Coordinates of C-alpha atoms in Angstrom, one line a residue:
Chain V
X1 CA 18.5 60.7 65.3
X2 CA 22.0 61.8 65.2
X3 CA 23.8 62.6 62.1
X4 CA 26.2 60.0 62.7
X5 CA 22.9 57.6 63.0
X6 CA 21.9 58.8 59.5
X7 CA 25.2 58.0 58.0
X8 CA 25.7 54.8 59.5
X9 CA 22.2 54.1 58.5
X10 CA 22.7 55.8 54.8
X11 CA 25.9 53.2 54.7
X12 CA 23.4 50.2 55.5
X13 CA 21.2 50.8 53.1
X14 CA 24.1 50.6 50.4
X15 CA 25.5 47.8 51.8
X16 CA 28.9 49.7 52.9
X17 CA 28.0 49.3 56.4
X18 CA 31.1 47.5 58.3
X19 CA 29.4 44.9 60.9
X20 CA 29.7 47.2 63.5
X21 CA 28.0 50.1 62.2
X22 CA 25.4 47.9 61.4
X23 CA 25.2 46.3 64.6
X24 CA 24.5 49.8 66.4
X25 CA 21.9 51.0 63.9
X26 CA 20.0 47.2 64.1
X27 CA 20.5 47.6 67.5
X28 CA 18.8 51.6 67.8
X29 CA 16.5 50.4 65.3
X30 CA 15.1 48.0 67.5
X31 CA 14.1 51.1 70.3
X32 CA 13.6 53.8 67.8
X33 CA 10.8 53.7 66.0
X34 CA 11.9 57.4 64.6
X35 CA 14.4 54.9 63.1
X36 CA 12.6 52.6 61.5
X37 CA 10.5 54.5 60.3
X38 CA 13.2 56.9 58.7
X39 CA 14.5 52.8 57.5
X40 CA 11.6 51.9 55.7
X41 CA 11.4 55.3 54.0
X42 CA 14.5 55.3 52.8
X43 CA 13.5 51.8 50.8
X44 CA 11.1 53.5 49.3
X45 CA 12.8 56.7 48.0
X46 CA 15.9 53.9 47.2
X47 CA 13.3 52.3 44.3
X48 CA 12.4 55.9 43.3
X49 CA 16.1 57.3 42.6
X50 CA 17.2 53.9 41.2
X51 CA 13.8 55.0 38.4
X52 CA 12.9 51.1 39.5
X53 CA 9.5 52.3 39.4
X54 CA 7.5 49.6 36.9
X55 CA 5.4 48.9 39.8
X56 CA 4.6 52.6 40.4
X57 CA 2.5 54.7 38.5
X58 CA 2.7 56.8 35.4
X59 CA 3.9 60.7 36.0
X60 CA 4.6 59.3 39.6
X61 CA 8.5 59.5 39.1
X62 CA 8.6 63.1 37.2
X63 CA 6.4 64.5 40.7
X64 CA 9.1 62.9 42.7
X65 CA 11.8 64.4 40.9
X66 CA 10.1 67.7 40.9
X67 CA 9.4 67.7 44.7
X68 CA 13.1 66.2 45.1
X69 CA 14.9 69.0 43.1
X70 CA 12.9 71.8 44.6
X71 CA 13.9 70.9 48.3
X72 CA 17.2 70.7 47.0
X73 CA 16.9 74.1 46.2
X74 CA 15.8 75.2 49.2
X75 CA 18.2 73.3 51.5
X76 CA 22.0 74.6 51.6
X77 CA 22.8 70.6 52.6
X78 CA 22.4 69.4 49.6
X79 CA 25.5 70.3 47.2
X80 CA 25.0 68.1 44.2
X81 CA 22.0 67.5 42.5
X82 CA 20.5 64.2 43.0
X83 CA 19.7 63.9 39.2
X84 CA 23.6 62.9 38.6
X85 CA 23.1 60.0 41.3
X86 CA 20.0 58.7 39.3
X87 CA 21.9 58.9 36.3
X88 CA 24.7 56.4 38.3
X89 CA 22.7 53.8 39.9
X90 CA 25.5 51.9 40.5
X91 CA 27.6 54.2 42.0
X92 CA 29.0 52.5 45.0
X93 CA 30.8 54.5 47.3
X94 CA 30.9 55.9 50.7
X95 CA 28.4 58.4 51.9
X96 CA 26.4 58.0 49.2
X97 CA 23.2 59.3 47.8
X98 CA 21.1 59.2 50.6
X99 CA 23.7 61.0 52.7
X100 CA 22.5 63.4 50.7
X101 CA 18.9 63.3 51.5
X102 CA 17.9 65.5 53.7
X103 CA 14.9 64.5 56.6
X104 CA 12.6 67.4 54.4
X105 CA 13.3 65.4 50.8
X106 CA 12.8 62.1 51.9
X107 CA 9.1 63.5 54.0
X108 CA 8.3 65.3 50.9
X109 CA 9.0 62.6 48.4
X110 CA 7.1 59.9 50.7
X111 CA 4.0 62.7 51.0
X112 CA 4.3 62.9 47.0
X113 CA 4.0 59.1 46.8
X114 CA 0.8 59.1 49.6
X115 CA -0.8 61.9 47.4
X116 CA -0.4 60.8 43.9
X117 CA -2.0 57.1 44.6
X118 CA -4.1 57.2 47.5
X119 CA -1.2 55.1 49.3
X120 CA 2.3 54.1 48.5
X121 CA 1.9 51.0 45.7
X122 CA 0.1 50.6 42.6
X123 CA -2.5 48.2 43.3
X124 CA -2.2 46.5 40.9
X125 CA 0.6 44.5 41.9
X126 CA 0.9 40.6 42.0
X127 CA 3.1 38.9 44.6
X128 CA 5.5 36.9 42.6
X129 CA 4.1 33.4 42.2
X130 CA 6.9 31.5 45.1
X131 CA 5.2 34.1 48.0
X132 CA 1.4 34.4 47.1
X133 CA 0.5 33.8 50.1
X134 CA 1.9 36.8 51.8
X135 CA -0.2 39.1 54.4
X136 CA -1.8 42.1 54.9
X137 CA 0.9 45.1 54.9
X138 CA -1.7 47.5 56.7
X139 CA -3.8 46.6 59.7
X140 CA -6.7 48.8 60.7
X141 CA -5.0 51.3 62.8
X142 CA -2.7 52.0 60.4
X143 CA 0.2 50.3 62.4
X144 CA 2.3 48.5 60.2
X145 CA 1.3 44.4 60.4
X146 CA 4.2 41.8 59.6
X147 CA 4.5 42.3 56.1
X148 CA 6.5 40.2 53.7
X149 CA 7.9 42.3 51.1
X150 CA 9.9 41.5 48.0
X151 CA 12.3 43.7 48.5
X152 CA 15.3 42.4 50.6
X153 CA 16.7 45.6 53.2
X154 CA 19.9 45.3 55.5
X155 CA 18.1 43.9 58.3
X156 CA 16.7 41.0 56.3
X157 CA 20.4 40.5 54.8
X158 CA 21.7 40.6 57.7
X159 CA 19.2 38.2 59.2
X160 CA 19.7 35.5 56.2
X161 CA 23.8 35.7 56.7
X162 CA 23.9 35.5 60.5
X163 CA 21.2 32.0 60.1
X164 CA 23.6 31.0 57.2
X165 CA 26.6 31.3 59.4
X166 CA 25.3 29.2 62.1
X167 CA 24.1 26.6 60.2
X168 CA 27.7 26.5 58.6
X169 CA 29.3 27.0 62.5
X170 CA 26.9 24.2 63.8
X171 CA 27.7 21.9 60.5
X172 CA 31.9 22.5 61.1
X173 CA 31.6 22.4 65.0
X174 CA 30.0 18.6 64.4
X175 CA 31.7 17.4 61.9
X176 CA 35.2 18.5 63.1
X177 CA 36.6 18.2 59.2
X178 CA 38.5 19.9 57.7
X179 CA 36.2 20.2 54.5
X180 CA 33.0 22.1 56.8
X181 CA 35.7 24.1 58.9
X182 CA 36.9 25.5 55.3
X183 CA 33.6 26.9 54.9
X184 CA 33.6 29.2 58.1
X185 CA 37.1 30.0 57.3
X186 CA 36.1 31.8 54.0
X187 CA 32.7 33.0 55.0
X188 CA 32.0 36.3 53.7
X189 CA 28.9 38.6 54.3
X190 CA 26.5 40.1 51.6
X191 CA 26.0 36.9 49.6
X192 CA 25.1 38.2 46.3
X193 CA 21.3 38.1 46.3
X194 CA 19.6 35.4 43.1
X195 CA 19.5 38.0 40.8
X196 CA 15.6 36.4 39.8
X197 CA 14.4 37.8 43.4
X198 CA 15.9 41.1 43.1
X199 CA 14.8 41.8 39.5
X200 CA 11.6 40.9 40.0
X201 CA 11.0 42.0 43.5
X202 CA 9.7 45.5 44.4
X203 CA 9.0 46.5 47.9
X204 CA 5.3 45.9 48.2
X205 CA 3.6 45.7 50.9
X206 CA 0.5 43.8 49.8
X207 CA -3.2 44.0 50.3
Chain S
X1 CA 12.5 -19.9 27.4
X2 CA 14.5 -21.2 30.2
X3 CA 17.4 -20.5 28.5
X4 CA 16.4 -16.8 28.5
X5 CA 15.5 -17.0 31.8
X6 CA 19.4 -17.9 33.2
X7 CA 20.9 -15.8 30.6
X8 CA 19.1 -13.0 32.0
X9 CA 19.8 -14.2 35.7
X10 CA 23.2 -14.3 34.6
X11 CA 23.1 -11.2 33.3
X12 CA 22.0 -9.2 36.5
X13 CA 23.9 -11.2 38.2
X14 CA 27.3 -10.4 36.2
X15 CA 26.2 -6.8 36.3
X16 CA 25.6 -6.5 39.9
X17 CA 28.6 -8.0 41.3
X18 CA 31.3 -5.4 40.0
X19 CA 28.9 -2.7 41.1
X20 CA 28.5 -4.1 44.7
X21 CA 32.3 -4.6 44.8
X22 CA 32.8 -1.1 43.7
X23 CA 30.5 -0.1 46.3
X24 CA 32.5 -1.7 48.9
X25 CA 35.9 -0.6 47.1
X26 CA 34.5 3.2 47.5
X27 CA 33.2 2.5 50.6
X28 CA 36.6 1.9 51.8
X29 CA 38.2 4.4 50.4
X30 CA 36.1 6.7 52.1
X31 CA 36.2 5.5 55.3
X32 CA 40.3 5.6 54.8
X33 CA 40.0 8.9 53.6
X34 CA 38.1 9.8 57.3
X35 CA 40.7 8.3 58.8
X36 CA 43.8 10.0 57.0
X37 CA 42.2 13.3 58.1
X38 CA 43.0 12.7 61.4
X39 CA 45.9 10.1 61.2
X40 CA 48.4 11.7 59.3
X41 CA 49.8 14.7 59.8
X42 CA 50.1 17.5 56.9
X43 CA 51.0 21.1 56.1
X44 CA 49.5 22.3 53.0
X45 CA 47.9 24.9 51.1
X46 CA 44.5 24.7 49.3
X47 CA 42.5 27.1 47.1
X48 CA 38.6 27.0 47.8
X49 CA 36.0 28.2 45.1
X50 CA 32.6 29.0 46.6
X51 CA 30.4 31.5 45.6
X52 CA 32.1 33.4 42.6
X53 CA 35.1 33.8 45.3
X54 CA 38.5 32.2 45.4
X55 CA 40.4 31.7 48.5
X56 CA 43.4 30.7 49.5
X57 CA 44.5 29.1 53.1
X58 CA 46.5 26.4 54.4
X59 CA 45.6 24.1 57.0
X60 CA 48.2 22.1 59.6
X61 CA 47.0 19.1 61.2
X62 CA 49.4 17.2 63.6
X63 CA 48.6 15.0 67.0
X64 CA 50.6 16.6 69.4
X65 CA 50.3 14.5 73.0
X66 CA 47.4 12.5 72.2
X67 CA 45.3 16.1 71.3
X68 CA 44.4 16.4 67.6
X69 CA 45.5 19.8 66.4
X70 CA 44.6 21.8 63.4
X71 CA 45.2 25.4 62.2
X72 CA 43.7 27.0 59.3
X73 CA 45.6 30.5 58.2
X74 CA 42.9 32.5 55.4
X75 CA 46.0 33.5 53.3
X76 CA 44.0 35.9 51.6
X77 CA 41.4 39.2 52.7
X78 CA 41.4 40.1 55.9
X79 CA 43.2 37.8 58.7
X80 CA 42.0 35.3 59.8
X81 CA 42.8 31.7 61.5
X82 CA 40.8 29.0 63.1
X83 CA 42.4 26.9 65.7
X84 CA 41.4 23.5 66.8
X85 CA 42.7 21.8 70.0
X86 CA 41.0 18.4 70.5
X87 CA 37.4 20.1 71.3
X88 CA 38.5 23.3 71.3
X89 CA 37.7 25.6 68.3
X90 CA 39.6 29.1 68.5
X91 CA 38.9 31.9 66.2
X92 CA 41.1 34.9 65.9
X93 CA 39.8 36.9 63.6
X94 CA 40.0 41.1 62.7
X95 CA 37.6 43.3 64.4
X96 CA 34.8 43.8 62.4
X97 CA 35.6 40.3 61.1
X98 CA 31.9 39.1 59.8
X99 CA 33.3 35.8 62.1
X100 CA 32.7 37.9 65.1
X101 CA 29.6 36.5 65.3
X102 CA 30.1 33.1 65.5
X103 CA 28.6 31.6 68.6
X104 CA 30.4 31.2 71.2
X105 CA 28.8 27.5 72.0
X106 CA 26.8 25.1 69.8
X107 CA 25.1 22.2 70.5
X108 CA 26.6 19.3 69.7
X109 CA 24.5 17.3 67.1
X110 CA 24.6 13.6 65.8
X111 CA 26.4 15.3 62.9
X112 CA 29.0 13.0 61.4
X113 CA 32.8 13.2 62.6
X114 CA 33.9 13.1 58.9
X115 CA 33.0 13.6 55.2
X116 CA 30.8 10.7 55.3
X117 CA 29.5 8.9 58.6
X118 CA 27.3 6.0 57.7
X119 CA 28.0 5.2 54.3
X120 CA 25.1 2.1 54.0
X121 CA 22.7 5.9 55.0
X122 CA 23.5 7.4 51.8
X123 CA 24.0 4.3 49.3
X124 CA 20.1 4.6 48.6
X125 CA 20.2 8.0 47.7
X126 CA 24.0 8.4 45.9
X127 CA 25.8 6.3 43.2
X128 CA 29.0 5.4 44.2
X129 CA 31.6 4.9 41.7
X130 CA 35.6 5.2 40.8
X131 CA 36.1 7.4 37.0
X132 CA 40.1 6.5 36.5
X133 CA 43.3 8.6 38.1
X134 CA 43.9 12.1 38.3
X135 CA 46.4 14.3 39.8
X136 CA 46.0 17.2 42.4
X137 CA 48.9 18.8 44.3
X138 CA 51.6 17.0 42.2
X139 CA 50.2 13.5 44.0
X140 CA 48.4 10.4 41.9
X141 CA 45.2 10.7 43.4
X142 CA 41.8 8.0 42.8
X143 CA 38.9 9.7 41.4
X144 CA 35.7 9.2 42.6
X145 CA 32.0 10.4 41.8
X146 CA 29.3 10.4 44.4
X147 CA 26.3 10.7 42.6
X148 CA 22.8 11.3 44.0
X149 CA 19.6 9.5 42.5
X150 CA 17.5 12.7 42.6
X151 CA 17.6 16.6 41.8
X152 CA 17.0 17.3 45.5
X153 CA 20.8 17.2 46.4
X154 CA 24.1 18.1 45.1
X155 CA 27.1 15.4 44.2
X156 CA 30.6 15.3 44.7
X157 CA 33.8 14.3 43.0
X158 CA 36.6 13.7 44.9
X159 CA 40.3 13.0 44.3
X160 CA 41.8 10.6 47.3
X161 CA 45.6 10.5 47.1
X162 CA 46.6 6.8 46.2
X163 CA 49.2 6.8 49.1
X164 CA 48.1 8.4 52.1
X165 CA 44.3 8.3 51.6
X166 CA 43.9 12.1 51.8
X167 CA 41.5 13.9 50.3
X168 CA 43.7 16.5 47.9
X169 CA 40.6 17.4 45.6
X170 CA 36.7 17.8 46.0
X171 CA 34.2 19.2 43.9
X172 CA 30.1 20.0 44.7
X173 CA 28.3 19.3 41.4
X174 CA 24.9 20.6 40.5
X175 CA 22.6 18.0 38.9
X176 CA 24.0 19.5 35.4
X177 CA 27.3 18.6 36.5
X178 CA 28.2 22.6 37.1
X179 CA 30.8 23.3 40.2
X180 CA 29.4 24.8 42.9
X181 CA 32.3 24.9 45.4
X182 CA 35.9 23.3 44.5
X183 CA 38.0 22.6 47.1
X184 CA 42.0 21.6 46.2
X185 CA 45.4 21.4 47.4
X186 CA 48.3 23.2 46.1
X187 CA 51.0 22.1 48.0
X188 CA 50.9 19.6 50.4
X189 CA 53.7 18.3 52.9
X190 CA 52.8 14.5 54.9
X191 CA 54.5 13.1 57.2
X192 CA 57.2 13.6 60.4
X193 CA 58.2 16.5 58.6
X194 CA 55.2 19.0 59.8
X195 CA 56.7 21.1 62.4
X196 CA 54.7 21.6 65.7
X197 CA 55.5 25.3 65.6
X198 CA 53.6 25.6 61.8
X199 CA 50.3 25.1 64.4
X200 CA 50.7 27.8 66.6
X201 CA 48.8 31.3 65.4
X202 CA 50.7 34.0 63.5
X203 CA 49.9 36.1 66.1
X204 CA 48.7 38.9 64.0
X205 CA 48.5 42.5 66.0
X206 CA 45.2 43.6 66.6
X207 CA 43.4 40.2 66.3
X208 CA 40.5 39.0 68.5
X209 CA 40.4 35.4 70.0
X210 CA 37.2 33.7 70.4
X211 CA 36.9 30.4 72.1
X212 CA 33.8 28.0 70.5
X213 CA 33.2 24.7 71.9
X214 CA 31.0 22.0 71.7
X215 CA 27.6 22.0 74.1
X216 CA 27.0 18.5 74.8
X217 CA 24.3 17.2 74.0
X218 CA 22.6 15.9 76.5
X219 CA 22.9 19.1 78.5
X220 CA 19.4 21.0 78.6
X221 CA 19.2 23.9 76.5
X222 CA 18.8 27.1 79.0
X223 CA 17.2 30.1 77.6
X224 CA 18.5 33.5 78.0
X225 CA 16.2 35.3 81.1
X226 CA 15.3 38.4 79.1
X227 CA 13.3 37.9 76.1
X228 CA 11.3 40.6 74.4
X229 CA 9.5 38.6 71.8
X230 CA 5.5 38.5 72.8
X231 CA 4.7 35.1 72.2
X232 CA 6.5 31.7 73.3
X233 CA 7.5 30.0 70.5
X234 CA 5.9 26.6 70.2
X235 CA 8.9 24.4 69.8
X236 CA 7.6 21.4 68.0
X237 CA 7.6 22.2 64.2
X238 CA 7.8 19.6 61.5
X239 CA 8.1 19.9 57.6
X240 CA 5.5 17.5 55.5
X241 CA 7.5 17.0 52.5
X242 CA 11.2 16.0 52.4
X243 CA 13.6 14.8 50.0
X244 CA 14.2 11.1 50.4
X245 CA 16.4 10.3 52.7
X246 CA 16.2 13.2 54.7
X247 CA 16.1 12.9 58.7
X248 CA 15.8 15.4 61.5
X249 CA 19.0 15.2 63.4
X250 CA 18.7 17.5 65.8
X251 CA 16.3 20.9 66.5
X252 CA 16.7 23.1 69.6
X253 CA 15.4 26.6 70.8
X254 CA 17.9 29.1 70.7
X255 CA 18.3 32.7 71.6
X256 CA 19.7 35.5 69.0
X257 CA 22.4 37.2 70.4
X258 CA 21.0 40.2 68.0
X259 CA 17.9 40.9 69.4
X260 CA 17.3 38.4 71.8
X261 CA 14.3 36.7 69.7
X262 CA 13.8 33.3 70.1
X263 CA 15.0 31.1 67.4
X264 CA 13.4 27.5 67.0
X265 CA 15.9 25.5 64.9
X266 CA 15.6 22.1 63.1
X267 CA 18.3 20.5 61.1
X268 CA 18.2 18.1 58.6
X269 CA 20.8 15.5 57.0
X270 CA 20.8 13.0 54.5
X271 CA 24.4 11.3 55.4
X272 CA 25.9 13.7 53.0
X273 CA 24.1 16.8 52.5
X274 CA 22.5 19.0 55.5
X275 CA 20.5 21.6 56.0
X276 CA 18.8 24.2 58.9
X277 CA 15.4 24.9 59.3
X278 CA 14.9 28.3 61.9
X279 CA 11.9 29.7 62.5
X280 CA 11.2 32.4 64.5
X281 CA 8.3 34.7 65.1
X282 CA 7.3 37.7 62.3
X283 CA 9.5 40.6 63.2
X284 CA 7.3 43.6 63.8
X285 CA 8.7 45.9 61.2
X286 CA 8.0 42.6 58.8
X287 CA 10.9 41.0 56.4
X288 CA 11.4 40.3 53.0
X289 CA 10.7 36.8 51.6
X290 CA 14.1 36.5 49.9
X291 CA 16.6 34.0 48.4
X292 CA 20.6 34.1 48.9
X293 CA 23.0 31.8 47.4
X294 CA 26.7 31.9 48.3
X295 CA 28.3 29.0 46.8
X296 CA 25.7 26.0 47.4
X297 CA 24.7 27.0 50.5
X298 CA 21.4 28.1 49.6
X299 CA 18.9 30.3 52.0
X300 CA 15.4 31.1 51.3
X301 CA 13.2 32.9 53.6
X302 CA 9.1 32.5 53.6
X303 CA 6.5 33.3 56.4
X304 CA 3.7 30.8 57.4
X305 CA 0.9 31.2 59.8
X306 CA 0.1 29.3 62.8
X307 CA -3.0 29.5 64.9
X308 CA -3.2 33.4 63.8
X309 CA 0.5 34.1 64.6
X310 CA 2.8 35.0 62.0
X311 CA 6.5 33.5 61.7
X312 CA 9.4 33.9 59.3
X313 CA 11.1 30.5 58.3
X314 CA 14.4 30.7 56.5
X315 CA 16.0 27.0 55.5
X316 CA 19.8 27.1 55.0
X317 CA 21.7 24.4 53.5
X318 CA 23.7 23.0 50.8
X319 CA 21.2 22.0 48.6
X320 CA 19.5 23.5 45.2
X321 CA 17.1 26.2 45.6
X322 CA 13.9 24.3 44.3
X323 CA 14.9 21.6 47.2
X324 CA 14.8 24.5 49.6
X325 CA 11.7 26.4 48.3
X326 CA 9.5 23.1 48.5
X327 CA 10.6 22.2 51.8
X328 CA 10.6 25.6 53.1
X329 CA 7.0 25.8 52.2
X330 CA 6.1 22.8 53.9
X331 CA 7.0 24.0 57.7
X332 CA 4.1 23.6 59.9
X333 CA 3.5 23.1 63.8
X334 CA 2.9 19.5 65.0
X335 CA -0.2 19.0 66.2
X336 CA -1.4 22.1 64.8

């Protein structure tokens, strides 16, 4: 993965990807599986810096943080503690915290998550009551099975706006008024997400 | 006992002829206000409220050699204008615009022409009615509610200018009566005075063109040679609850451009109110089961299971979320 890659990708998972950028790394991620992979992992360690870790267990965090801080120390990339990004969650910017994140942080955290509990998610976790029905996360191999997760990445947010852009395209291109061209005339990406889905999601693979 | 009998004949009676006649009278006024769109010509600027966001753009319409022609400028953010010659849909848009991915052709469905197209369809589902004057744009406009009988839809209330029939005002309510989008003009010129050169583009430097049209309908849908999806999707799904009302108006396969997955596509519509049903086969890396709103267009995505296969099913529309979720979860494949 280039380092260009891993920017445009760090910029996606903030949301501060322009559609291009995002375009090429939906586009790589769909031959590299390096990419994905690095993707889904990011997720993950996203949940742990943001501390939105009720569905994790206990001591889980303060292990991350440990393993974090002392690959910080031994990697010259990393020039500002990550513990002053935790502290602003919201901090939106370019290059953000994962920028920061080097490949040996993010395999060490994940390695810290796969030790501590046996596999990534408390097991205790529900599915919210809407999606109970959802599937296996982990098929015998090991390969990853279609999984729905609660958790909402780029790619799904990308998938939702392009569908929601058709139907509005289709709905103006029939109709012809004025009213339904308005709405392709102001449509805007990154549709704030129903805050209930986002509170109470956590990405979860189920059992 | 007879007596009671005619007085409450009477009663109905008295009560149901001013609604029927106010029916009509709205009916009318609607089918004017379809009209005006395209018979008079106008320059104006409008502000549009949808999602939290407030934009700005004015719109041209003028019939220039027997072709209807209509510009909309976004006065606001990034550049933007859409362009309509007869058929002919233009974009020019920024690059990097999220427009850019507009599709290039869409099939043409039995969508209506107009705000509303068969207004006896939705007078068992909406209350019709006038609520007094109102003014929008400086004009003396006709107020009118169009109210739906259930939670399963949104309503409107529209402003109809008292002279030229156009529509200066509109506003999506939520079954609480909260705005969900707000559309109203500003400013607003009718008449001989548009100019023909306020419809040609600004011509902004560094804008991209992109041509949409109309597919017709009748012409068979060809799918894209390369496809790397596994499975051929089965194309006849079906929902088994609805809203009232509610018919299929259309479904077709399509292709994303994206990836080049399949994309089985249904679409709904009540008269009024519309939405899309796609479903398309699980991604591999899996996908979130997620709810946007922007505005009240409304998409929630869920995954079903068919015959041991796995698809994701994401329902778009303008209608409230619980609509959406208990349709969404209905989505099965015929005969399956």
């Amino acid at each position: 993965m280039t380092e260009q890659l891993r920017e445009s990708l760090s910029a996606a998972m903030d949301n501060e990807a322009d559609a291009f950028e995002l375009r090429r790394v939906l586009d790589e991620a769909k031959q590299d599986s390096d990419l994905r992979e690095q993707w889904y992992r990011f997720a993950l360690v996203r949940d742990v810096m943001r501390e939105d870790m009720q569905h994790y267990q206990p001591g889980l965090r303060e292990a991350i943080w440990q393993t974090l801080n002392e690959t910080e120390d031994a990697d010259a990339d990393v020039s500002q503690p990550l513990r002053d990004v935790s502290i602003d969650p919201q901090k939106n910017q370019r290059s953000p915290w994962i920028g920061r994140l080097t490949g040996t942080a993010v395999a060490a955290v994940v390695a810290v998550l796969v030790m501590v509990n046996g596999g990534v998610f408390d097991s205790e976790i529900e599915p919210t009551a809407d999606y109970a029905g959802v599937q296996p996360a982990l098929s015998g191999s090991g390969e990853l099975a279609p999984v729905m997760y609660q958790q909402a990445t780029a790619i799904d947010q990308q998938r939702q706006q392009a569908l929601m852009l058709h139907h509005i395209q289709q709905r103006a291109m029939n109709q012809a008024s004025l009213a339904s061209f308005v709405k392709v005339a102001t449509f805007r990406s990154t549709p704030p997400l129903v805050p209930a889905e986002t509170s109470n999601g956590q990405s979860s693979p189920q059992k | 006992m007879m007596n009671l009998a005619r007085l409450l004949c009477l009663a109905t009676v008295a009560c149901l002829v001013p609604c029927i006649a106010v029916a009509q009278l709205v009916e009318q006024m609607l089918q004017d206000m379809n009209a005006a769109f395209t018979n008079h010509s106008y320059d104006g600027v409008f502000s549009y409220y949808t999602g939290g966001e407030l934009a700005s753009l004015r719109v041209v319409h003028k019939e220039v050699d027997g072709v209807q022609r209509e510009r909309l400028v976004h006065l606001n953010g990034a550049p933007r204008e859409i362009i309509r010659t007869g058929e002919v849909v233009s974009c020019i848009v920024m690059p990097g615009d999220d427009l850019i991915a507009l599709e290039k052709s869409i099939p043409a469905g039995p969508f209506a022409r107009a705000f509303v197209r068969q207004f006896d369809q939705i007078a068992d589902i909406y209350t019709v009615g006038t609520f007094g004057e109102g003014r929008a744009a400086g004009r003396t406009a006709v107020r009118v509610a169009i109210s739906p009988k259930d939670q399963d839809r949104y309503g409107y209330r529209i402003w109809i200018d008292k002279e030229t029939s156009l529509l200066l005002r509109s506003e999506l309510v939520d079954h609480r009566g909260q705005k969900l989008e707000i559309f109203m003009f500003n400013q607003l010129l009718v008449g001989d005075d548009v100019e023909d050169s306020a419809l040609e583009p600004e011509g902004v430097s560094g804008g991209m063109v992109s041509h949409l049209t109309l597919q017709a309908a009748d012409e068979p849908w060809q799918p894209p040679a390369a496809a790397d999806s596994d499975e051929p999707m089965p194309s006849a799904w079906s929902t088994r609850w609805l809203p009232a009302g509610f018919a299929m108006t259309d479904s077709h396969m399509r292709h994303k451009p994206a990836s080049g997955s399949q994309v089985s596509s249904l679409m709904y519509s009540d008269g009024l109110a519309a939405f899309s049903i796609y479903i398309e086969p699980m991604p591999k890396a899996g996908a979130a089961s997620m709810v946007s709103q922007n505005g009240a267009t409304v998409a929630v995505t869920h995954q079903i299971e068919e015959q041991g296969q796995y698809y994701l099913v994401t329902l778009v529309g303008e209608i409230p979320v619980e609509t959406a979720r208990n349709i969404v979860t209905t989505v099965h494949q015929k005969n399956g």
